[in-house]
CSV table of C-alpha atoms and ligand atoms in Angstrom, one decimal:
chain,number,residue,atom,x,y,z
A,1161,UNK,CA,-77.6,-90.2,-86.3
A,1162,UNK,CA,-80.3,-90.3,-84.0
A,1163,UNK,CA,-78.3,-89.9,-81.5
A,1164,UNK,CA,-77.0,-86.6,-82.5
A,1165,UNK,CA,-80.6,-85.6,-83.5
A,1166,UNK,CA,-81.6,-86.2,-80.1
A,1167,UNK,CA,-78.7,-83.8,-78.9
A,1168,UNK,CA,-79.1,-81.4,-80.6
A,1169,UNK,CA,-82.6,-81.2,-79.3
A,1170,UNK,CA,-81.3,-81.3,-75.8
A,1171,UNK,CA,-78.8,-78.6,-76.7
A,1172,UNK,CA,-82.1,-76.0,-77.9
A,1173,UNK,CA,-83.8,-77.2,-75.0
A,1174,UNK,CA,-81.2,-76.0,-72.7
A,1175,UNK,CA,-80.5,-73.0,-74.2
A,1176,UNK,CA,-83.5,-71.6,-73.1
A,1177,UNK,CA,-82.0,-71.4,-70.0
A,1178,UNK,CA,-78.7,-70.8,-68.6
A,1179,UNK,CA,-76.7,-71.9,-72.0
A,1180,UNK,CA,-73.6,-72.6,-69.3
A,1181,UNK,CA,-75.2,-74.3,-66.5
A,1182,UNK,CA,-74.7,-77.7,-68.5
A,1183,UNK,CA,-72.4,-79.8,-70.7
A,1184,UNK,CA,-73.8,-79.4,-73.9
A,1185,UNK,CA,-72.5,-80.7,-77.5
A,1186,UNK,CA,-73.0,-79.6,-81.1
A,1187,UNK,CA,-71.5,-81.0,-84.3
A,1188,UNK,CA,-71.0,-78.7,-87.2
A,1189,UNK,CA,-69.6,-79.7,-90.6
A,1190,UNK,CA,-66.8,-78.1,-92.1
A,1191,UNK,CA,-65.5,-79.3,-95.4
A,1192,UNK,CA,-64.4,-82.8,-94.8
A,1193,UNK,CA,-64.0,-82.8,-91.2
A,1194,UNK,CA,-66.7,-82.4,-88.2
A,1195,UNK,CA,-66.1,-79.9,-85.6
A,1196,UNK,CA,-67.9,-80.6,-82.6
A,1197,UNK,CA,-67.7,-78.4,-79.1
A,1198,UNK,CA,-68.2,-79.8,-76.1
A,1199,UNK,CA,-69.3,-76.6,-73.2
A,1200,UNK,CA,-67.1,-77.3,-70.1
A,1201,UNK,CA,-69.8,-74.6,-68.4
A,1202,UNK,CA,-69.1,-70.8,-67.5
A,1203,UNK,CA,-69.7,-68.2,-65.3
A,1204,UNK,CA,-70.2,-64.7,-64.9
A,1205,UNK,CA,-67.5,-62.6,-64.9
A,1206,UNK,CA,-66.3,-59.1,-63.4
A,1207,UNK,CA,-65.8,-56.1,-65.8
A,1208,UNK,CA,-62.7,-55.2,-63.6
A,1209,UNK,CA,-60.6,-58.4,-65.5
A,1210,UNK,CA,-60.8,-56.1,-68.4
A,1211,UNK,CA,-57.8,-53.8,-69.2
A,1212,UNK,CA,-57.7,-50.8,-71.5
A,1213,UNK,CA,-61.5,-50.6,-70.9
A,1214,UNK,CA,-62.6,-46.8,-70.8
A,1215,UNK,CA,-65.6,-46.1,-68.6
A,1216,UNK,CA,-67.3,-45.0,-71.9
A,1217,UNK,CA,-66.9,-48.2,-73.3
A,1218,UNK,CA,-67.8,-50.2,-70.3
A,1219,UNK,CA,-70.9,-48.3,-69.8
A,1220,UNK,CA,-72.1,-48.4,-73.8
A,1221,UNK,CA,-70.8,-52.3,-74.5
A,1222,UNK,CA,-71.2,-53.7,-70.9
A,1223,UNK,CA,-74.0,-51.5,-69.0
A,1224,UNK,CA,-74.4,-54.1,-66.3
A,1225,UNK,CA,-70.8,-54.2,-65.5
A,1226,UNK,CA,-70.5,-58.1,-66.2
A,1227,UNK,CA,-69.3,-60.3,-69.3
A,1228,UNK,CA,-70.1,-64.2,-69.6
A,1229,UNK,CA,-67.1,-66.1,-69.2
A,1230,UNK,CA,-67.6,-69.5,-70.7
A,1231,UNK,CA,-65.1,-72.3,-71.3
A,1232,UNK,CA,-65.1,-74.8,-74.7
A,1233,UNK,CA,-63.2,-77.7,-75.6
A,1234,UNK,CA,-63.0,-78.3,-79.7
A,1235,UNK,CA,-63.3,-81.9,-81.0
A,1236,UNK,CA,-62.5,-82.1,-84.6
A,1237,UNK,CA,-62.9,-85.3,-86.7
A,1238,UNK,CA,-62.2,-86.4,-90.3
A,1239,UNK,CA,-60.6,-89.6,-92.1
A,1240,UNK,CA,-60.9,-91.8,-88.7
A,1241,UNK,CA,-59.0,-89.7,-86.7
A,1242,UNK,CA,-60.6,-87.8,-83.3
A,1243,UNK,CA,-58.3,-84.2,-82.4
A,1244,UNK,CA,-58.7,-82.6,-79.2
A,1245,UNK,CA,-58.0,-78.5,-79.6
A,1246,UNK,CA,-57.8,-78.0,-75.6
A,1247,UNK,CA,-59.4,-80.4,-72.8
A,1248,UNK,CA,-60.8,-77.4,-71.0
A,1249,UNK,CA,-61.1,-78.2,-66.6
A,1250,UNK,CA,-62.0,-81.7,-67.6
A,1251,UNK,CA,-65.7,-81.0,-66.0
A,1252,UNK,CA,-68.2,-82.5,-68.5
A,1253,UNK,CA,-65.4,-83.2,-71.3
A,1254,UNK,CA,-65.5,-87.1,-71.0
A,1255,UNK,CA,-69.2,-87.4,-70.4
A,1256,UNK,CA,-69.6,-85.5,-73.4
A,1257,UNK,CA,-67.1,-87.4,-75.6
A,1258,UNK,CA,-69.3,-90.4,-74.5
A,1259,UNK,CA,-72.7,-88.7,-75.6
A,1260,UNK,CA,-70.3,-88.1,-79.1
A,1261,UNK,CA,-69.9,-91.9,-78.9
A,1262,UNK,CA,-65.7,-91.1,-78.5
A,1263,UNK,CA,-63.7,-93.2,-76.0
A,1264,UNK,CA,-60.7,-91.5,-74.3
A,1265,UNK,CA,-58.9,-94.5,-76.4
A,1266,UNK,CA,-60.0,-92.9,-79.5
A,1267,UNK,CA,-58.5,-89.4,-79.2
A,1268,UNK,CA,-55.5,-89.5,-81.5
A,1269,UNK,CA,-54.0,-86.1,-80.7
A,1270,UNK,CA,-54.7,-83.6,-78.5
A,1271,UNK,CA,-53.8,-79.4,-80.0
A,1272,UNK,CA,-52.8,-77.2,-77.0
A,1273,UNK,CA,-53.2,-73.6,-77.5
A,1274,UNK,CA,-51.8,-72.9,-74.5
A,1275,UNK,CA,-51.3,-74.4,-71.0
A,1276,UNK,CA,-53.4,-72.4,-68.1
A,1277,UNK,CA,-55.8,-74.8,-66.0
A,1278,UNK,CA,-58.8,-74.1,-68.4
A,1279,UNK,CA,-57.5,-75.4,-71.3
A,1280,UNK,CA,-55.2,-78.2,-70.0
A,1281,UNK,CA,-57.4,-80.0,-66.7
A,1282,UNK,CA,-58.8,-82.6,-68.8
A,1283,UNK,CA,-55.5,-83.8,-69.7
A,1284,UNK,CA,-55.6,-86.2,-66.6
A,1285,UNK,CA,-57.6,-88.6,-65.1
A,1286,UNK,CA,-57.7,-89.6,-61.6
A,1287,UNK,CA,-53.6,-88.2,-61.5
A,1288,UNK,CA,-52.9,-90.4,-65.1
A,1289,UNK,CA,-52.8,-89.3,-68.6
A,1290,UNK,CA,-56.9,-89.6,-69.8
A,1291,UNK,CA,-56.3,-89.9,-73.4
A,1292,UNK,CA,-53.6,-93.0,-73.7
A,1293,UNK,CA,-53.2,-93.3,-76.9
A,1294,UNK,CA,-53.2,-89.2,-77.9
A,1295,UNK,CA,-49.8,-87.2,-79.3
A,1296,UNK,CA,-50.1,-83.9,-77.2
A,1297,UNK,CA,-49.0,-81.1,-79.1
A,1298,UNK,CA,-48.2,-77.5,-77.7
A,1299,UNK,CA,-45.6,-74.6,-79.4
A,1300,UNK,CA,-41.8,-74.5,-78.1
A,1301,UNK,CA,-42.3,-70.9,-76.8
A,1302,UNK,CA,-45.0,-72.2,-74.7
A,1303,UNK,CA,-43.5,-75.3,-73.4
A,1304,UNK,CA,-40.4,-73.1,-72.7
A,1305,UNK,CA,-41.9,-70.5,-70.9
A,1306,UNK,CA,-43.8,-72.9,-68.2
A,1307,UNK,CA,-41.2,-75.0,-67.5
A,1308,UNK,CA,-39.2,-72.5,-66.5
A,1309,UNK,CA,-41.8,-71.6,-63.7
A,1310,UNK,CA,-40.5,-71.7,-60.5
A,1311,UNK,CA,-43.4,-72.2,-58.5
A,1312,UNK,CA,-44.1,-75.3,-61.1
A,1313,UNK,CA,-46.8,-75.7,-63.8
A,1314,UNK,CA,-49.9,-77.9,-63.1
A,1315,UNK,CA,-50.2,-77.8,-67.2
A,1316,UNK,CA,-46.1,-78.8,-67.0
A,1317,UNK,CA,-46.7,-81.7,-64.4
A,1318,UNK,CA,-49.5,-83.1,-66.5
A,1319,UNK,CA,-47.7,-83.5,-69.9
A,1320,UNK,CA,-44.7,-85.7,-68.3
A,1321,UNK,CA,-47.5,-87.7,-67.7
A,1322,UNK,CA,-47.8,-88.2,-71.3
A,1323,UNK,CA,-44.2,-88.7,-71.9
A,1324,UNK,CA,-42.5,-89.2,-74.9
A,1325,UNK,CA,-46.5,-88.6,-76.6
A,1326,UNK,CA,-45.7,-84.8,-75.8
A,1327,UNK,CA,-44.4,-82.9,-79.3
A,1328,UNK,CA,-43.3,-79.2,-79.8
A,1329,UNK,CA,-43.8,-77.0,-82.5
A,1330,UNK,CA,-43.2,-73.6,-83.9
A,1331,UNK,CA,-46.3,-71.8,-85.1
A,1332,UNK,CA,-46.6,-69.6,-87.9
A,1333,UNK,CA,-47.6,-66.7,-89.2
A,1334,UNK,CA,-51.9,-66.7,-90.4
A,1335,UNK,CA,-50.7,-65.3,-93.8
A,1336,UNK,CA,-47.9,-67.3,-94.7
A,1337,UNK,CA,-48.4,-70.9,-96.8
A,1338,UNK,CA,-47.0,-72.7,-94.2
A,1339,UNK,CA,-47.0,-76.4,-93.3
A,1340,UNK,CA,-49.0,-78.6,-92.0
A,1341,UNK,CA,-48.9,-79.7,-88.3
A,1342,UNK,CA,-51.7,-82.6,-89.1
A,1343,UNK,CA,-53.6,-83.0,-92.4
A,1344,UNK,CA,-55.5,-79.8,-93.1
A,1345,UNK,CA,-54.5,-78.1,-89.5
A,1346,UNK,CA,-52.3,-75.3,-89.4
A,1347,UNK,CA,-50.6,-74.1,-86.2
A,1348,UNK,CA,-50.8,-70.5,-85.8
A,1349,UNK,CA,-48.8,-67.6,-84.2
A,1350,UNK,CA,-51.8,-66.3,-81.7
A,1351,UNK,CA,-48.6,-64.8,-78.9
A,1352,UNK,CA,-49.7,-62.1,-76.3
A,1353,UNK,CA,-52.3,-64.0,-73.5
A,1354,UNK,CA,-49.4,-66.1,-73.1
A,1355,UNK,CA,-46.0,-66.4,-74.5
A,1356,UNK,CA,-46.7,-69.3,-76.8
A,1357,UNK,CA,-50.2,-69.0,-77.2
A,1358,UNK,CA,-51.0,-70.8,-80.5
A,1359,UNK,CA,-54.2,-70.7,-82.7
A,1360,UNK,CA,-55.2,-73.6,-84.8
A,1361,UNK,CA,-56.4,-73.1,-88.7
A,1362,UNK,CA,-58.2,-76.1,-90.2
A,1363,UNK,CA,-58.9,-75.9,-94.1
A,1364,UNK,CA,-60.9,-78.5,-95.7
A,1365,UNK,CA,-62.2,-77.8,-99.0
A,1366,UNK,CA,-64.2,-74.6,-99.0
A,1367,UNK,CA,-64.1,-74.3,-95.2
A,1368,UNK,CA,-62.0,-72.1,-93.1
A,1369,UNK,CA,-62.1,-72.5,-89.4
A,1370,UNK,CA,-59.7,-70.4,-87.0
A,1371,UNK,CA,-59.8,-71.9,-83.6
A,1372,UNK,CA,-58.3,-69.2,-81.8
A,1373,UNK,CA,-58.1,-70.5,-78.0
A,1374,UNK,CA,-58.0,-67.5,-76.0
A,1375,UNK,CA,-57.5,-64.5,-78.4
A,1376,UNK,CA,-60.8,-62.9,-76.5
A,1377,UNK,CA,-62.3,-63.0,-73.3
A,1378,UNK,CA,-65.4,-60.4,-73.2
A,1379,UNK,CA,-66.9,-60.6,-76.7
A,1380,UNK,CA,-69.6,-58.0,-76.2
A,1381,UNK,CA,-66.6,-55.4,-76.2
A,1382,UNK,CA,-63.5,-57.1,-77.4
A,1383,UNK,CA,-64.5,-57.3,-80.8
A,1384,UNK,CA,-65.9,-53.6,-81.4
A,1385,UNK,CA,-62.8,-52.4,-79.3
A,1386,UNK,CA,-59.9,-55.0,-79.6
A,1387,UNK,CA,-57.7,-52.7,-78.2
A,1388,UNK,CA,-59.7,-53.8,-74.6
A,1389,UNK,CA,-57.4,-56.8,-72.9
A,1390,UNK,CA,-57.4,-59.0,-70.1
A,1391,UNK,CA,-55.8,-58.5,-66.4
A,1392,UNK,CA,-54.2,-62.5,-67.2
A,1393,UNK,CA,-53.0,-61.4,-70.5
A,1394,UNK,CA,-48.7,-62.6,-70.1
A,1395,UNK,CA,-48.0,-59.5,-72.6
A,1396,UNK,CA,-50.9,-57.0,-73.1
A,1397,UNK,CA,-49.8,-55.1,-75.6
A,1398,UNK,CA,-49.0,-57.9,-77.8
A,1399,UNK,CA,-52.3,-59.8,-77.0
A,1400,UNK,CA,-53.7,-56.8,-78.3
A,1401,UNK,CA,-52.2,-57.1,-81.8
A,1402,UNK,CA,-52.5,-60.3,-82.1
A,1403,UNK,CA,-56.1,-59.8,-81.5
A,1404,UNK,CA,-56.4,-56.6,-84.0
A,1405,UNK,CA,-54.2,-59.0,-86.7
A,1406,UNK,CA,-56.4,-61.9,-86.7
A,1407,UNK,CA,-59.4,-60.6,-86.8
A,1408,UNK,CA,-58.8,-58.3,-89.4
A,1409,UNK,CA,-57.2,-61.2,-91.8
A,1410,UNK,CA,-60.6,-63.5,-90.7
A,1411,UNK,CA,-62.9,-61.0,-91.6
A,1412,UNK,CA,-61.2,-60.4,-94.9
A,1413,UNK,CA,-61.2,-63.9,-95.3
A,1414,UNK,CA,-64.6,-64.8,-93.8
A,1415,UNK,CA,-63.1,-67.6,-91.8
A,1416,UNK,CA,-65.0,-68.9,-89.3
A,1417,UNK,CA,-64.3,-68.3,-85.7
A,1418,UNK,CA,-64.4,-70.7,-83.0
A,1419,UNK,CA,-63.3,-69.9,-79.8
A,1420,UNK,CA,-62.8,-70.9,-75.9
A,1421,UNK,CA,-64.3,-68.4,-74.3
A,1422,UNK,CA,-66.8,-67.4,-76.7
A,1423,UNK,CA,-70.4,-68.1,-75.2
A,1424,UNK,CA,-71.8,-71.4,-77.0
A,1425,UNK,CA,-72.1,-73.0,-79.3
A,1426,UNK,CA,-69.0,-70.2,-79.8
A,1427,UNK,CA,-68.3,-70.2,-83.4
A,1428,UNK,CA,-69.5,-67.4,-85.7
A,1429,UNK,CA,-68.4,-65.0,-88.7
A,1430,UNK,CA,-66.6,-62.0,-88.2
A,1431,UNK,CA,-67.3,-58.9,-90.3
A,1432,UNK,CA,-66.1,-55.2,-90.3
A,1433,UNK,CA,-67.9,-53.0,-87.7
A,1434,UNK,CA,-69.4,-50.3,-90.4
A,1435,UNK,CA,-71.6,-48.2,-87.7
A,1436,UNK,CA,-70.6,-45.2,-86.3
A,1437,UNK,CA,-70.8,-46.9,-83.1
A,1438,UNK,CA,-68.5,-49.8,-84.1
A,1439,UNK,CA,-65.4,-49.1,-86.1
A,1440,UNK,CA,-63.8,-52.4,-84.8
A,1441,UNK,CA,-66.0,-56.1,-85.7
A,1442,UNK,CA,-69.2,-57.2,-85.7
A,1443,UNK,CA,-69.4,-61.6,-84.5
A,1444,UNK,CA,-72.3,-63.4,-85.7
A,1445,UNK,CA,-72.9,-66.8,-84.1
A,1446,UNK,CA,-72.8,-69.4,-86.3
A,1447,UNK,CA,-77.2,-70.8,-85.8
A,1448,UNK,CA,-77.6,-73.8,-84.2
A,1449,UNK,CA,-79.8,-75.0,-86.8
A,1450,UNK,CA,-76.9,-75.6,-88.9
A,1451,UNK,CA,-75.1,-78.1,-86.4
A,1452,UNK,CA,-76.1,-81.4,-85.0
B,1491,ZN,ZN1,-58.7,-69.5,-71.1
């Protein structure tokens, strides 16, 4: 415990200043499990990325042009077992599941929501699988869709190194009672910024997080105008509904968010924009008070 006490103080302390210059951790509790997420850094990123972006809504949600473009791995922990969601580039992921007191060895399955470089480089290690004894898990459609790349997949080439640990599944719908892909983890239909892009529900109790992997980019106008997309979106259109879809059934649900791009410690509520200046959603970041 002190050891989590201590960073969480390190994570305050570096907040004051560039929140993604540095690996940071925090640990937040969510019925029986622990969700941790471990900041793989960010930068600053070009308004032009954006798509369906009208210049009135670039100049009232992003006056300076610019949105921060973080990247977050999730760690989630219950019963004895450590789940990856995502390894993100693999740039402060291991020194951070060390600071967490988790050895590579530890990692018992790893959640894919979807296989560009940002989510899938800490998969290896020096060319070899980092997380021997993890199950990798990523949807058919998306497993499909890359290895049918001509030019070749770097996410591909690094799950044969896991071999026969690699399994496929089909998401589902966020409104139907569906199965289980681990105990109290739900694989979710999240399609549109790629073909099989998956988000991951965890339900514990009282608790309700959506891990939603790369369902938005640009939260200072993506969630009062979903209709806004991303240049790398596979299928705009559809990344668009998906985006509207979920979001609407989290706020109705008051789920909470956690997400891979959203600017640490990147989980929050959602609510219904009621201004006159929002009719889309409002995000509140969850306080790092609450976490450890
Ligand atoms: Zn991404």
């Amino acid at each position: 415990m002190k050891k989590m006490i201590f960073l969480c103080l390190t994570s305050l302390l570096l907040l004051s200043g560039k929140a993604q210059e540095a690996g940071m951790a925090i640990t937040y509790p969510a019925g029986e499990f622990f969700v941790s997420i471990l900041s793989e850094g960010g930068r600053t990123a070009n308004a032009g990325l954006l798509k369906n972006a009208s210049a009135e809504q670039l100049a009232e949600y992003l006056p300076d042009g610019t949105f921060e473009l973080e990247a977050q791995v999730f760690l989630v922990r219950a019963k004895g077992k450590n789940i990856l969601i995502d390894t993100g580039y693999g740039r402060y992921l291991f020194d951070n599941l060390q600071k967490l007191g988790v050895s590579e060895e530890a990692i018992d399955a790893i959640l894919l929501t979807h296989l560009h470089p940002d989510h899938t480089g800490g998969l290896l290690r020096n060319g070899q699988a980092a997380f021997p004894n993890a199950k990798v898990y990523l949807s058919e459609k998306e497993y499909e869709h890359w290895s049918k790349q001509s030019d070749g997949s770097a996410g591909i080439a690094a799950l044969r190194e896991y071999g026969e640990r690699v399994g496929r599944f089909v998401p589902e719908a966020i409104n139907s009672r569906g199965s289980e892909l681990l105990p109290g983890i739900r694989a979710i239909e999240a399609y549109g910024h790629t073909p099989g892009h998956t988000a991951f529900l965890i339900q514990s109790e009282d608790a309700q997080w959506l891990i939603w992997g790369d369902v938005a980019h640009a939260m200072p106008i993506q969630m009062p105008c979903p209709e806004v997309g991303l240049a790398f979106d596979s299928d705009l259109e559809q990344a668009v509904r998906t985006r509207k879809d979920l979001l609407d059934y989290a706020a109705k649900n008051q789920m909470t968010i956690g997400g891979m791009h959203i600017p640490f410690p990147a989980v929050g509520k959602l609510s219904v924009g009621k201004a006159a200046s929002n009719r889309g959603f409002v995000f509140t970041p969850l306080c790092l008070c609450e976490g450890f």
